[in-house]
Coordinates of C-alpha atoms and ligand atoms in Angstrom, one line a residue:
M755 CA 7.1 11.7 -19.9
P756 CA 8.8 9.5 -22.6
E757 CA 6.8 6.6 -23.7
Q758 CA 7.9 3.2 -22.5
P759 CA 5.6 0.6 -24.3
D760 CA 6.8 -2.4 -22.3
K761 CA 6.9 -0.6 -19.0
A762 CA 5.8 -2.6 -16.0
F763 CA 3.6 -1.0 -13.3
Y764 CA 6.0 -0.7 -10.4
V765 CA 4.6 -0.1 -6.9
T766 CA 6.6 0.0 -3.7
T767 CA 6.1 0.2 0.1
P768 CA 8.6 1.8 2.4
I769 CA 11.0 -0.8 3.7
Y770 CA 10.3 -1.3 7.4
Y771 CA 12.8 -1.1 10.3
V772 CA 13.5 -4.4 11.9
T773 CA 13.3 -2.9 15.3
A774 CA 10.0 -4.5 16.4
P775 CA 7.3 -6.8 15.0
P776 CA 4.9 -5.3 12.4
S777 CA 1.9 -3.3 13.4
I778 CA -1.4 -2.5 11.8
G779 CA 0.3 0.8 10.8
N780 CA 3.0 -0.9 8.6
A781 CA 0.5 -3.4 7.3
Y782 CA -1.8 -0.5 6.2
T783 CA 0.8 0.6 3.6
T784 CA 1.5 -2.9 2.5
V785 CA -2.2 -3.7 2.0
A786 CA -2.7 -0.5 0.0
A787 CA 0.2 -1.3 -2.2
D788 CA -1.1 -4.9 -2.6
V789 CA -4.5 -3.6 -3.7
L790 CA -2.9 -1.4 -6.4
A791 CA -0.7 -4.3 -7.5
R792 CA -3.6 -6.7 -7.8
W793 CA -5.8 -4.1 -9.4
H794 CA -3.3 -3.4 -12.2
R795 CA -2.7 -7.2 -12.7
Q796 CA -6.5 -7.5 -13.1
R797 CA -6.1 -5.0 -16.0
G798 CA -3.7 -7.4 -17.6
E799 CA -0.6 -5.2 -16.9
D800 CA 2.8 -6.4 -16.1
V801 CA 3.2 -5.6 -12.4
V802 CA 6.1 -5.5 -10.0
F803 CA 5.3 -5.0 -6.3
L804 CA 8.2 -4.6 -3.9
T805 CA 8.4 -4.5 -0.1
G806 CA 11.1 -5.3 2.3
T807 CA 13.1 -4.4 5.4
D808 CA 15.5 -1.6 6.4
E809 CA 18.2 -3.2 8.5
H810 CA 21.1 -0.8 9.0
G811 CA 21.5 2.3 11.2
Q812 CA 21.6 3.2 14.8
K813 CA 18.0 2.3 15.6
V814 CA 18.4 -1.3 14.5
L815 CA 21.8 -1.5 16.2
E816 CA 20.2 -0.3 19.5
A817 CA 17.4 -2.8 19.3
A818 CA 20.0 -5.6 18.7
E819 CA 22.1 -4.5 21.6
Q820 CA 19.1 -4.3 23.9
N821 CA 18.4 -7.9 23.0
G822 CA 22.0 -9.0 23.4
V823 CA 22.6 -10.2 19.9
S824 CA 24.5 -8.9 16.8
P825 CA 22.5 -6.6 14.5
M826 CA 22.7 -9.2 11.7
E827 CA 21.3 -12.0 14.0
W828 CA 18.6 -9.6 15.1
A829 CA 17.6 -8.6 11.6
D830 CA 17.6 -12.3 10.4
K831 CA 15.4 -13.3 13.4
L832 CA 12.9 -10.5 12.8
V833 CA 12.6 -11.0 9.1
E834 CA 12.2 -14.7 9.5
T835 CA 9.7 -14.7 12.4
E836 CA 7.8 -11.5 11.7
W837 CA 8.3 -9.5 8.6
E838 CA 8.1 -12.3 6.0
P839 CA 5.3 -14.2 7.8
V840 CA 3.1 -11.1 8.1
L841 CA 2.9 -10.9 4.4
A842 CA 0.9 -14.2 4.3
V843 CA -1.2 -13.0 7.2
I844 CA -2.4 -9.9 5.2
D845 CA -2.4 -11.8 1.9
A846 CA 0.2 -9.6 0.2
S847 CA 1.2 -10.7 -3.3
N848 CA 4.6 -9.0 -3.5
D849 CA 6.9 -10.0 -6.3
D850 CA 10.1 -9.3 -4.4
F851 CA 11.2 -8.8 -0.8
I852 CA 14.4 -6.7 -0.4
R853 CA 16.6 -6.6 2.7
T854 CA 19.2 -3.8 2.8
T855 CA 21.8 -6.1 4.2
E856 CA 21.8 -8.3 1.0
P857 CA 24.9 -7.9 -1.1
R858 CA 22.7 -7.2 -4.2
H859 CA 21.9 -4.0 -2.4
T860 CA 25.0 -3.0 -0.5
E861 CA 27.1 -3.2 -3.6
R862 CA 24.7 -0.9 -5.5
V863 CA 24.7 1.6 -2.6
R864 CA 28.5 1.9 -2.8
E865 CA 28.5 2.2 -6.6
F866 CA 25.7 4.8 -6.6
W867 CA 27.4 7.1 -4.1
Q868 CA 30.8 6.6 -5.6
A869 CA 29.3 7.9 -8.9
V870 CA 27.7 10.9 -7.1
Y871 CA 31.0 11.5 -5.3
D872 CA 32.9 11.4 -8.6
R873 CA 30.5 14.0 -10.1
G874 CA 31.4 16.4 -7.3
D875 CA 28.1 16.4 -5.2
V876 CA 29.7 15.0 -2.0
Y877 CA 32.1 16.9 0.3
E878 CA 33.6 16.6 3.8
G879 CA 32.3 18.8 6.6
T880 CA 31.1 18.9 10.2
Y881 CA 27.5 19.1 11.4
E882 CA 26.1 19.6 14.8
G883 CA 22.4 19.3 15.5
P884 CA 19.5 17.5 17.3
Y885 CA 19.0 14.0 16.0
C886 CA 16.0 11.6 16.7
I887 CA 17.2 8.0 16.6
A888 CA 13.6 6.7 16.2
C889 CA 13.2 8.8 13.0
E890 CA 16.9 8.4 12.1
E891 CA 16.7 12.0 11.1
F892 CA 18.4 15.3 12.0
K893 CA 15.8 17.8 13.2
L894 CA 15.6 21.5 12.9
P895 CA 15.6 23.1 16.4
A896 CA 12.3 24.9 15.5
E897 CA 10.6 21.5 14.9
L898 CA 11.1 20.2 18.4
I899 CA 8.5 20.3 21.1
D900 CA 8.9 20.9 24.8
G901 CA 8.8 18.0 27.2
D902 CA 7.5 18.1 30.7
G903 CA 10.9 18.6 32.2
G904 CA 11.7 21.5 29.8
D905 CA 13.7 19.1 27.5
K906 CA 13.3 19.1 23.8
L907 CA 11.4 16.2 22.1
C908 CA 10.9 14.8 18.6
P909 CA 7.4 15.9 17.6
I910 CA 6.7 12.4 16.1
H911 CA 8.0 10.1 18.8
E912 CA 7.7 12.5 21.7
R913 CA 11.1 11.2 22.9
G914 CA 14.3 13.0 23.6
V915 CA 16.7 13.9 20.8
E916 CA 20.6 13.6 20.9
T917 CA 23.0 16.3 19.8
L918 CA 25.1 14.8 17.1
S919 CA 28.3 16.4 16.2
E920 CA 30.8 14.7 13.9
A921 CA 32.9 15.1 10.8
N922 CA 31.2 13.4 7.9
Y923 CA 30.4 13.5 4.3
F924 CA 27.7 15.7 2.9
F925 CA 25.5 15.5 -0.1
A926 CA 25.0 18.9 -1.7
L927 CA 21.2 18.7 -1.5
S928 CA 20.9 22.5 -1.4
R929 CA 22.0 22.7 -5.1
Y930 CA 18.9 20.8 -6.1
A931 CA 16.2 23.1 -4.6
D932 CA 15.4 24.8 -7.9
R933 CA 15.3 21.6 -9.9
L934 CA 13.0 20.0 -7.3
L935 CA 10.7 23.0 -7.4
E936 CA 10.6 22.7 -11.2
L937 CA 9.8 19.0 -10.8
Y938 CA 6.8 19.7 -8.5
E939 CA 5.6 22.2 -11.1
S940 CA 6.1 20.2 -14.2
Q941 CA 5.0 16.8 -12.8
P942 CA 2.1 17.7 -10.4
A943 CA 1.4 14.0 -9.7
F944 CA 5.0 13.6 -8.4
V945 CA 3.8 14.2 -4.8
Q946 CA 0.3 13.5 -3.9
P947 CA -2.2 14.1 -2.4
E948 CA -2.4 17.8 -2.9
S949 CA -1.9 18.6 0.8
A950 CA 1.4 16.7 0.8
R951 CA 2.5 18.4 -2.4
N952 CA 1.9 21.8 -0.9
E953 CA 3.7 20.9 2.3
V954 CA 6.8 19.8 0.3
I955 CA 6.8 22.8 -2.0
S956 CA 6.7 25.2 0.9
F957 CA 9.4 23.2 2.7
V958 CA 11.7 23.4 -0.3
R959 CA 11.0 27.0 -1.0
Q960 CA 12.5 27.8 2.4
G961 CA 15.8 26.6 1.0
L962 CA 17.5 23.2 1.6
Q963 CA 20.4 22.3 3.9
D964 CA 23.0 19.9 2.7
L965 CA 22.6 16.4 4.1
S966 CA 25.0 14.5 6.2
I967 CA 25.4 11.1 4.5
S968 CA 27.9 9.2 6.6
R969 CA 28.6 8.1 10.2
S970 CA 31.9 7.2 11.9
T971 CA 30.8 6.6 15.5
F972 CA 29.3 3.1 14.7
D973 CA 29.8 0.7 11.9
W974 CA 26.4 -1.0 11.4
G975 CA 25.9 0.2 7.8
V976 CA 27.3 0.1 4.3
P977 CA 31.0 1.1 4.3
V978 CA 31.7 4.3 2.3
P979 CA 33.9 3.2 -0.7
W980 CA 36.2 6.1 -0.6
D981 CA 36.7 6.2 3.2
D982 CA 36.2 2.9 5.1
K983 CA 36.2 4.6 8.5
H984 CA 32.6 5.7 7.6
V985 CA 29.4 3.9 6.9
F986 CA 26.5 5.5 5.0
Y987 CA 23.6 7.2 6.8
V988 CA 20.8 4.6 6.9
W989 CA 18.3 6.7 4.9
I990 CA 20.5 7.2 1.8
D991 CA 21.2 3.5 1.8
A992 CA 17.6 2.5 2.4
L993 CA 16.1 4.7 -0.4
L994 CA 18.2 3.0 -3.0
N995 CA 16.3 -0.3 -2.3
Y996 CA 13.8 0.8 -4.9
T997 CA 16.3 1.0 -7.7
T998 CA 18.3 -2.0 -6.5
A999 CA 15.3 -4.3 -6.8
A1000 CA 14.5 -2.9 -10.3
G1001 CA 17.9 -4.0 -11.5
F1002 CA 19.8 -0.7 -11.4
G1003 CA 23.5 -1.3 -12.1
T1004 CA 23.1 -5.0 -12.8
D1005 CA 20.3 -5.6 -15.3
P1006 CA 19.7 -2.8 -17.7
E1007 CA 16.9 -4.6 -19.5
S1008 CA 15.0 -5.2 -16.3
F1009 CA 15.7 -1.6 -15.1
A1010 CA 14.3 -0.2 -18.3
R1011 CA 11.1 -2.3 -17.9
I1012 CA 10.5 -1.5 -14.3
W1013 CA 11.9 2.0 -13.6
P1014 CA 10.7 4.7 -12.9
A1015 CA 8.4 3.5 -10.1
D1016 CA 4.7 4.3 -10.9
V1017 CA 3.5 4.7 -7.3
Q1018 CA 5.7 4.8 -4.2
L1019 CA 3.5 4.7 -1.1
V1020 CA 4.8 6.2 2.1
G1021 CA 3.3 7.3 5.4
K1022 CA 3.3 11.1 5.8
D1023 CA 6.0 10.7 8.5
I1024 CA 8.6 9.9 5.8
L1025 CA 7.3 12.2 3.0
R1026 CA 10.3 14.6 2.9
F1027 CA 12.8 11.7 2.5
H1028 CA 10.8 10.5 -0.5
A1029 CA 9.7 13.7 -2.1
V1030 CA 12.9 15.8 -1.5
I1031 CA 16.0 13.8 -0.7
W1032 CA 15.1 10.8 -2.9
P1033 CA 14.5 12.7 -6.2
A1034 CA 17.6 14.9 -5.5
M1035 CA 19.7 11.8 -5.2
L1036 CA 18.4 10.4 -8.4
M1037 CA 19.0 13.7 -10.2
A1038 CA 22.6 13.8 -8.9
A1039 CA 23.1 10.3 -10.4
G1040 CA 21.3 11.1 -13.7
V1041 CA 18.5 8.6 -13.0
D1042 CA 14.8 9.3 -13.7
V1043 CA 12.7 10.2 -10.7
P1044 CA 9.6 8.2 -9.8
R1045 CA 6.3 9.1 -11.4
R1046 CA 4.3 9.4 -8.1
V1047 CA 5.1 9.5 -4.4
F1048 CA 1.8 9.2 -2.5
A1049 CA 1.7 10.0 1.2
H1050 CA -1.1 8.4 3.1
G1051 CA -2.3 9.5 6.5
W1052 CA -1.7 8.3 10.0
L1053 CA -3.6 5.5 11.7
Q1054 CA -4.8 6.0 15.3
V1055 CA -6.3 3.6 17.6
G1056 CA -9.6 4.3 19.3
G1057 CA -9.5 7.9 18.1
Q1058 CA -6.6 8.7 20.4
K1059 CA -3.9 11.3 19.6
M1060 CA -1.3 10.2 17.0
S1061 CA 1.2 8.0 18.6
K1062 CA 3.5 5.4 17.1
S1063 CA 3.4 3.3 20.3
K1064 CA -0.4 2.7 20.4
V1065 CA -0.6 1.5 16.8
T1066 CA 2.5 -0.6 17.2
A1067 CA 0.8 -2.4 20.0
I1068 CA -1.6 -4.1 17.6
H1069 CA -0.2 -6.9 15.4
P1070 CA -2.1 -7.5 12.2
S1071 CA -2.6 -11.2 13.2
E1072 CA -4.7 -10.1 16.2
V1073 CA -7.2 -8.5 13.9
V1074 CA -7.0 -11.1 11.1
D1075 CA -7.5 -13.9 13.5
T1076 CA -10.9 -12.5 14.4
F1077 CA -12.1 -11.1 11.0
G1078 CA -10.0 -12.9 8.4
S1079 CA -7.6 -11.2 6.0
D1080 CA -10.2 -10.1 3.4
A1081 CA -12.4 -8.2 6.0
Y1082 CA -9.2 -6.7 7.4
R1083 CA -8.2 -5.4 4.0
Y1084 CA -11.7 -4.2 3.2
Y1085 CA -12.0 -2.4 6.5
F1086 CA -8.8 -0.4 6.2
M1087 CA -9.1 0.3 2.5
K1088 CA -12.7 1.4 2.6
T1089 CA -13.2 3.2 5.8
I1090 CA -10.1 5.5 5.8
A1091 CA -9.9 8.1 3.0
F1092 CA -6.5 7.3 1.5
G1093 CA -4.3 10.3 2.2
S1094 CA -6.1 11.4 5.4
D1095 CA -5.6 10.2 8.9
G1096 CA -7.8 7.4 10.1
S1097 CA -8.8 5.5 13.2
F1098 CA -9.1 1.9 14.1
S1099 CA -11.4 0.5 16.8
W1100 CA -12.6 -3.0 17.4
E1101 CA -16.2 -1.8 17.7
H1102 CA -16.1 0.0 14.4
M1103 CA -14.5 -2.9 12.7
S1104 CA -17.1 -5.3 14.1
A1105 CA -19.9 -3.0 13.0
V1106 CA -18.6 -2.7 9.4
Y1107 CA -18.0 -6.4 9.2
T1108 CA -21.5 -7.3 10.3
S1109 CA -23.4 -4.7 8.3
E1110 CA -21.4 -4.5 5.1
L1111 CA -19.9 -8.0 4.8
A1112 CA -21.9 -10.5 6.7
N1113 CA -25.3 -8.9 6.2
G1114 CA -24.4 -7.2 3.0
L1115 CA -22.3 -9.2 0.4
G1116 CA -22.4 -12.5 2.4
N1117 CA -26.1 -12.5 2.8
L1118 CA -26.8 -11.4 -0.8
T1119 CA -24.6 -14.3 -2.1
S1120 CA -26.3 -16.9 0.1
R1121 CA -29.8 -15.6 -0.8
V1122 CA -29.1 -15.7 -4.6
T1123 CA -27.4 -19.1 -4.6
A1124 CA -30.1 -20.5 -2.3
M1125 CA -33.0 -19.3 -4.5
V1126 CA -31.3 -20.6 -7.7
G1127 CA -31.0 -23.9 -5.8
K1128 CA -34.6 -23.9 -4.7
Y1129 CA -36.4 -22.6 -7.8
F1130 CA -34.1 -23.8 -10.6
D1131 CA -32.4 -26.9 -9.2
G1132 CA -29.2 -25.0 -8.9
R1133 CA -28.9 -24.1 -12.6
L1134 CA -28.7 -20.5 -13.6
P1135 CA -31.9 -19.5 -15.5
T1136 CA -31.8 -17.2 -18.6
G1137 CA -32.2 -13.5 -18.2
K1138 CA -34.3 -13.2 -21.4
S1139 CA -37.3 -11.6 -19.7
S1140 CA -35.3 -8.7 -18.4
G1141 CA -36.9 -5.3 -18.2
E1142 CA -36.2 -1.7 -17.1
A1143 CA -35.0 -2.7 -13.5
E1144 CA -32.4 -5.0 -15.0
R1145 CA -31.2 -2.4 -17.5
Q1146 CA -30.8 0.0 -14.6
L1147 CA -28.8 -2.5 -12.6
A1148 CA -26.5 -3.1 -15.6
D1149 CA -26.1 0.7 -15.9
A1150 CA -25.3 0.9 -12.2
L1151 CA -22.6 -1.7 -12.7
S1152 CA -21.0 0.1 -15.6
T1153 CA -21.0 3.4 -13.6
A1154 CA -19.5 1.7 -10.5
A1155 CA -16.7 0.0 -12.7
K1156 CA -15.8 3.4 -14.3
R1157 CA -15.8 5.1 -10.9
A1158 CA -13.5 2.5 -9.4
E1159 CA -11.1 2.5 -12.3
E1160 CA -10.8 6.2 -12.3
A1161 CA -10.4 6.3 -8.5
V1162 CA -7.5 3.7 -8.6
D1163 CA -5.7 5.9 -11.2
R1164 CA -5.8 8.7 -8.6
V1165 CA -4.7 6.3 -5.8
A1166 CA -8.1 7.1 -4.2
I1167 CA -8.4 3.5 -3.0
H1168 CA -11.2 4.1 -0.6
E1169 CA -13.3 5.6 -3.4
A1170 CA -12.7 2.5 -5.6
V1171 CA -13.8 0.2 -2.8
T1172 CA -16.8 2.4 -2.0
A1173 CA -17.9 2.4 -5.6
V1174 CA -18.0 -1.4 -5.5
A1175 CA -19.6 -1.6 -2.1
E1176 CA -22.3 0.8 -3.2
F1177 CA -23.0 -1.4 -6.2
V1178 CA -23.4 -4.4 -3.8
S1179 CA -26.0 -2.4 -1.8
R1180 CA -27.7 -1.6 -5.0
V1181 CA -28.0 -5.3 -5.9
N1182 CA -29.2 -6.1 -2.5
G1183 CA -31.8 -3.4 -2.8
Y1184 CA -32.8 -4.7 -6.3
V1185 CA -33.4 -8.2 -4.9
T1186 CA -35.4 -6.9 -2.0
E1187 CA -37.6 -4.7 -4.3
Q1188 CA -38.1 -7.4 -6.9
Q1189 CA -39.2 -9.9 -4.3
P1190 CA -38.3 -13.1 -6.2
W1191 CA -39.8 -15.2 -3.4
K1192 CA -43.2 -13.7 -4.3
V1193 CA -42.7 -13.9 -8.0
A1194 CA -42.0 -17.6 -7.4
T1195 CA -45.6 -18.2 -6.4
D1196 CA -46.6 -17.4 -9.9
E1197 CA -46.1 -20.7 -11.7
S1198 CA -47.2 -19.5 -15.2
P1199 CA -44.5 -19.4 -17.9
E1200 CA -44.4 -15.6 -17.6
G1201 CA -43.9 -15.8 -13.9
R1202 CA -41.1 -18.4 -14.3
A1203 CA -39.4 -16.3 -16.9
R1204 CA -39.6 -13.2 -14.7
L1205 CA -38.2 -15.1 -11.7
G1206 CA -35.4 -16.3 -14.0
A1207 CA -34.6 -12.8 -15.1
I1208 CA -34.4 -11.5 -11.6
L1209 CA -32.1 -14.3 -10.4
Y1210 CA -30.0 -14.0 -13.5
A1211 CA -29.5 -10.3 -13.0
A1212 CA -28.5 -10.8 -9.4
A1213 CA -26.0 -13.6 -10.2
E1214 CA -24.6 -11.6 -13.1
S1215 CA -24.1 -8.6 -10.8
L1216 CA -22.3 -10.9 -8.4
R1217 CA -20.0 -12.1 -11.2
A1218 CA -18.9 -8.5 -11.7
V1219 CA -18.5 -8.0 -7.9
A1220 CA -16.1 -10.9 -7.8
V1221 CA -13.9 -9.3 -10.4
L1222 CA -14.2 -5.8 -8.9
H1223 CA -13.6 -6.9 -5.3
C1224 CA -10.8 -9.3 -6.3
A1225 CA -8.0 -6.8 -5.5
V1226 CA -9.3 -6.0 -2.1
M1227 CA -10.8 -9.4 -1.0
P1228 CA -9.0 -12.0 -3.1
K1229 CA -10.2 -15.0 -1.0
T1230 CA -13.8 -13.9 -1.0
A1231 CA -13.8 -13.2 -4.7
A1232 CA -12.4 -16.7 -5.4
A1233 CA -15.1 -18.3 -3.3
L1234 CA -17.8 -16.2 -4.9
W1235 CA -16.5 -17.1 -8.4
E1236 CA -16.8 -20.7 -7.5
A1237 CA -20.2 -20.4 -5.9
L1238 CA -21.5 -18.8 -9.1
G1239 CA -20.1 -21.6 -11.3
A1240 CA -18.2 -18.8 -13.1
Q1241 CA -15.1 -21.0 -13.7
S1242 CA -16.8 -21.7 -17.0
L1243 CA -15.7 -18.1 -18.0
G1244 CA -12.1 -19.0 -17.1
A1245 CA -10.0 -18.2 -14.1
L1246 CA -10.9 -15.2 -12.0
S1247 CA -7.4 -13.8 -12.5
D1248 CA -8.0 -13.8 -16.3
Q1249 CA -11.0 -11.6 -16.0
R1250 CA -10.2 -8.1 -17.2
L1251 CA -11.5 -5.0 -15.4
Q1252 CA -11.9 -3.4 -18.8
D1253 CA -14.6 -5.9 -19.6
V1254 CA -16.2 -6.3 -16.2
G1255 CA -19.2 -4.0 -17.1
R1256 CA -20.2 -6.0 -20.1
W1257 CA -23.6 -7.4 -19.1
G1258 CA -24.6 -11.0 -19.7
Q1259 CA -21.4 -12.9 -19.3
L1260 CA -22.5 -15.7 -17.0
P1261 CA -23.8 -18.5 -19.3
P1262 CA -27.3 -19.7 -18.3
G1263 CA -27.3 -23.3 -17.2
V1264 CA -24.1 -23.1 -15.0
A1265 CA -24.4 -24.8 -11.6
L1266 CA -24.6 -22.4 -8.6
T1267 CA -23.7 -23.7 -5.2
K1268 CA -24.6 -22.4 -1.8
G1269 CA -21.2 -22.8 -0.1
P1270 CA -20.3 -21.9 3.4
A1271 CA -21.0 -18.3 4.5
L1272 CA -18.5 -15.9 2.9
F1273 CA -18.4 -13.9 6.2
P1274 CA -19.4 -16.1 9.2
R1275 CA -21.1 -14.3 12.1
L1276 CA -18.7 -13.1 14.7
V1277 CA -18.4 -15.1 17.9
D1278 CA -16.5 -12.6 19.9
D1279 CA -17.2 -9.1 18.5
H1280 CA -14.7 -7.3 20.8
S1281 CA -17.4 -4.8 21.8
Ligands
ME8_130 O1 10.3 4.8 8.3 N1 -0.2 4.8 10.5 O2 10.3 2.5 8.6 P1 9.2 2.2 9.7 C1 0.0 4.6 9.2 N2 12.6 2.3 7.4 N3 1.1 4.1 8.7 C2 2.0 3.7 9.5 C3 1.9 3.8 10.9 C4 0.6 4.4 11.4 N4 0.4 4.5 12.7 N5 3.0 3.3 11.5 C5 3.8 2.9 10.5 C6 10.8 3.7 8.1 N6 3.2 3.2 9.3 C7 12.0 3.6 7.2 C8 11.5 3.7 5.8 S1 11.9 3.7 3.1 C9 13.2 3.8 2.1 C10 12.6 3.6 4.7 C11 3.8 2.8 8.0 O3 9.4 0.8 10.1 C12 4.0 4.1 7.1 O4 4.1 3.7 5.8 O5 9.3 3.3 10.7 C13 5.3 4.6 7.6 O6 5.8 5.5 6.6 C14 6.1 3.3 7.7 O7 5.2 2.4 8.3 C15 7.3 3.5 8.6 O8 7.9 2.3 8.9

C-alpha cells in the first residue's frame, strides 16, 4: 500500500434506509464505528467518521406511499425526527452525516457512472429474476427458501419476492472476478473477519453475473445521465456515499487525505455489496479500494432466531433510558464478539450493568475516592512506599493497554473492552487484598505511608481506566477524570493511548471528590 503520511483514519457505517425508525441493530454498527473513531482520536490521529441515510429506491418509495406523503417529505421527516436524533441518544461523534438525496451526492453519482459508461463497462440489456424489495437485491433462485404456501421467500426477510423483468443498463461486473480474487489474496485484510473473507472468495470463485444498475418503472432515484427515462439502482447510488463524503470529484486535497477508507463496517447481510460490487465499481473508475471491509454479526433478541422484525422493534432510546448511553455502548461492545452473532436481553443487560458497572467500576471509584476523602482529607497521597503488589498492578496495566491497542487494530472491539474490564477487576481485587481500611488503623508513619501507597496505586489505575474506557464510555470517563482531580494533567481528550501505561502520572496532592455514583442502582431492572 502506498504511504500517505497525512492520511486520516476514515471509518464508515452503512447508510441506513429511511423506511422506519432506527433499531438497536442499526445502532450496533454506529456505536462500533464510533468506538473506533474515538479510539483513533485518542491516539492523536486525524479521524473522519461518517454515517448517514440511504433515501432512494423502491423500498423507501413504498414506505412513503404507505404513509401518504412524497418520498422526499418522508425522508426529511425520518431524518429529522429519528435518524439524526438517535446519534445523540447513543453518543455518536460522527464528523459528517450524508443523505443520498443531497445534491453533493447525486451529482457525484451521475459523474461517476458517466465515467464508467464512457470507459465501456456499462451496456444495455434485459434481466428477469426474483427481487426482494426489503433487501433491494436480485436473488438467485437457489438462495430462496420455501414459504408455508409453497411460495418462494427471501431467506433474510422471510417475505415474498417479486419477479422483475425489464430492459435496463448493466455494469459488467463479471469482468472483475479475477481482479477481485487477486485483491482478496494480496490484501487479506480487505474483507474481515476470516469467515466473511472465505464466504466472499467462494462466492466470487463461482463466477459473477453482470449487475442491473438502472430502473425505469419508477423514478425515485438519481436520473441516469445518458438516458433520463432511467434512474440508478439504489445500491450503486448508495455505495458512492463513502467517496462523496470524502470529497471525490470536488475536493482532491480532501479526497487524498481521507480516501481510501480504513474501516468500513457493515452487517453481514450486506457483505457482498461491500466486498464484491463496491470494489469492482471503484476498479472500473480507477479509484483505490478501501483498506478493510469488516462484517459484524447479527443481533438477536432474547436468543430468538434471526429476524429483522424482532430487533427493529426495539428503539435504542428504550434501552438508553433505563441504562444510560455509556452502559448501552459497553454492553453491546463487550458482550458480543465483534464479527459473530449476538443476543440482547433485558435480563442479561441488567446483570452485566449491575455486576460489571455498578458493583465493578462504579463501586471501585466510590471506594477509592471515599477513602482518600476519609484518610487524607481528599488529597491524593504519594505512592512512595510502593512494593511488589503495586509493581504488579502497573504491569497489569501495561499488558491491558497493549492488548487493547492490538485488538482495536484487528477490529476486535470486544477484546479491547474486555482487556480494560479485566484490568478494572484486577484493581478491585488489589484493593480488596490490600485492605486499606485495616492498614488505616496503623497510625505509625510506616502505616500511613503504606496506606498512601495503596490509595495512590488505586487512583493511578483509575486514571488509566478513564483514558482506556473513554472511547466506549465517554461520559463515565469524563466523570471519572473529574473525580480523580485529573484535570491537572490536561483535558481527557488530550491523553494519548500510547502513554496510558506510564505509571505515576497523577500528581500527589490533587483533590479527589466522591461525586454521584457513576452507575446508579437500577430501579426497574426489567427482569
Ligand atoms: O442495508 N443486527 O440499510 P439498512 C446487527 N441502506 N446489525 C443490524 C441489524 C441486526 N439485527 N439490523 C440492522 C441497508 N443492522 C442499506 C445500506 S450502505 C451503502 C447501504 C445494521 O437500514 C447492519 O449494519 O437495512 C446492517 O448492515 C444495516 O444495519 C442495514 O441497515
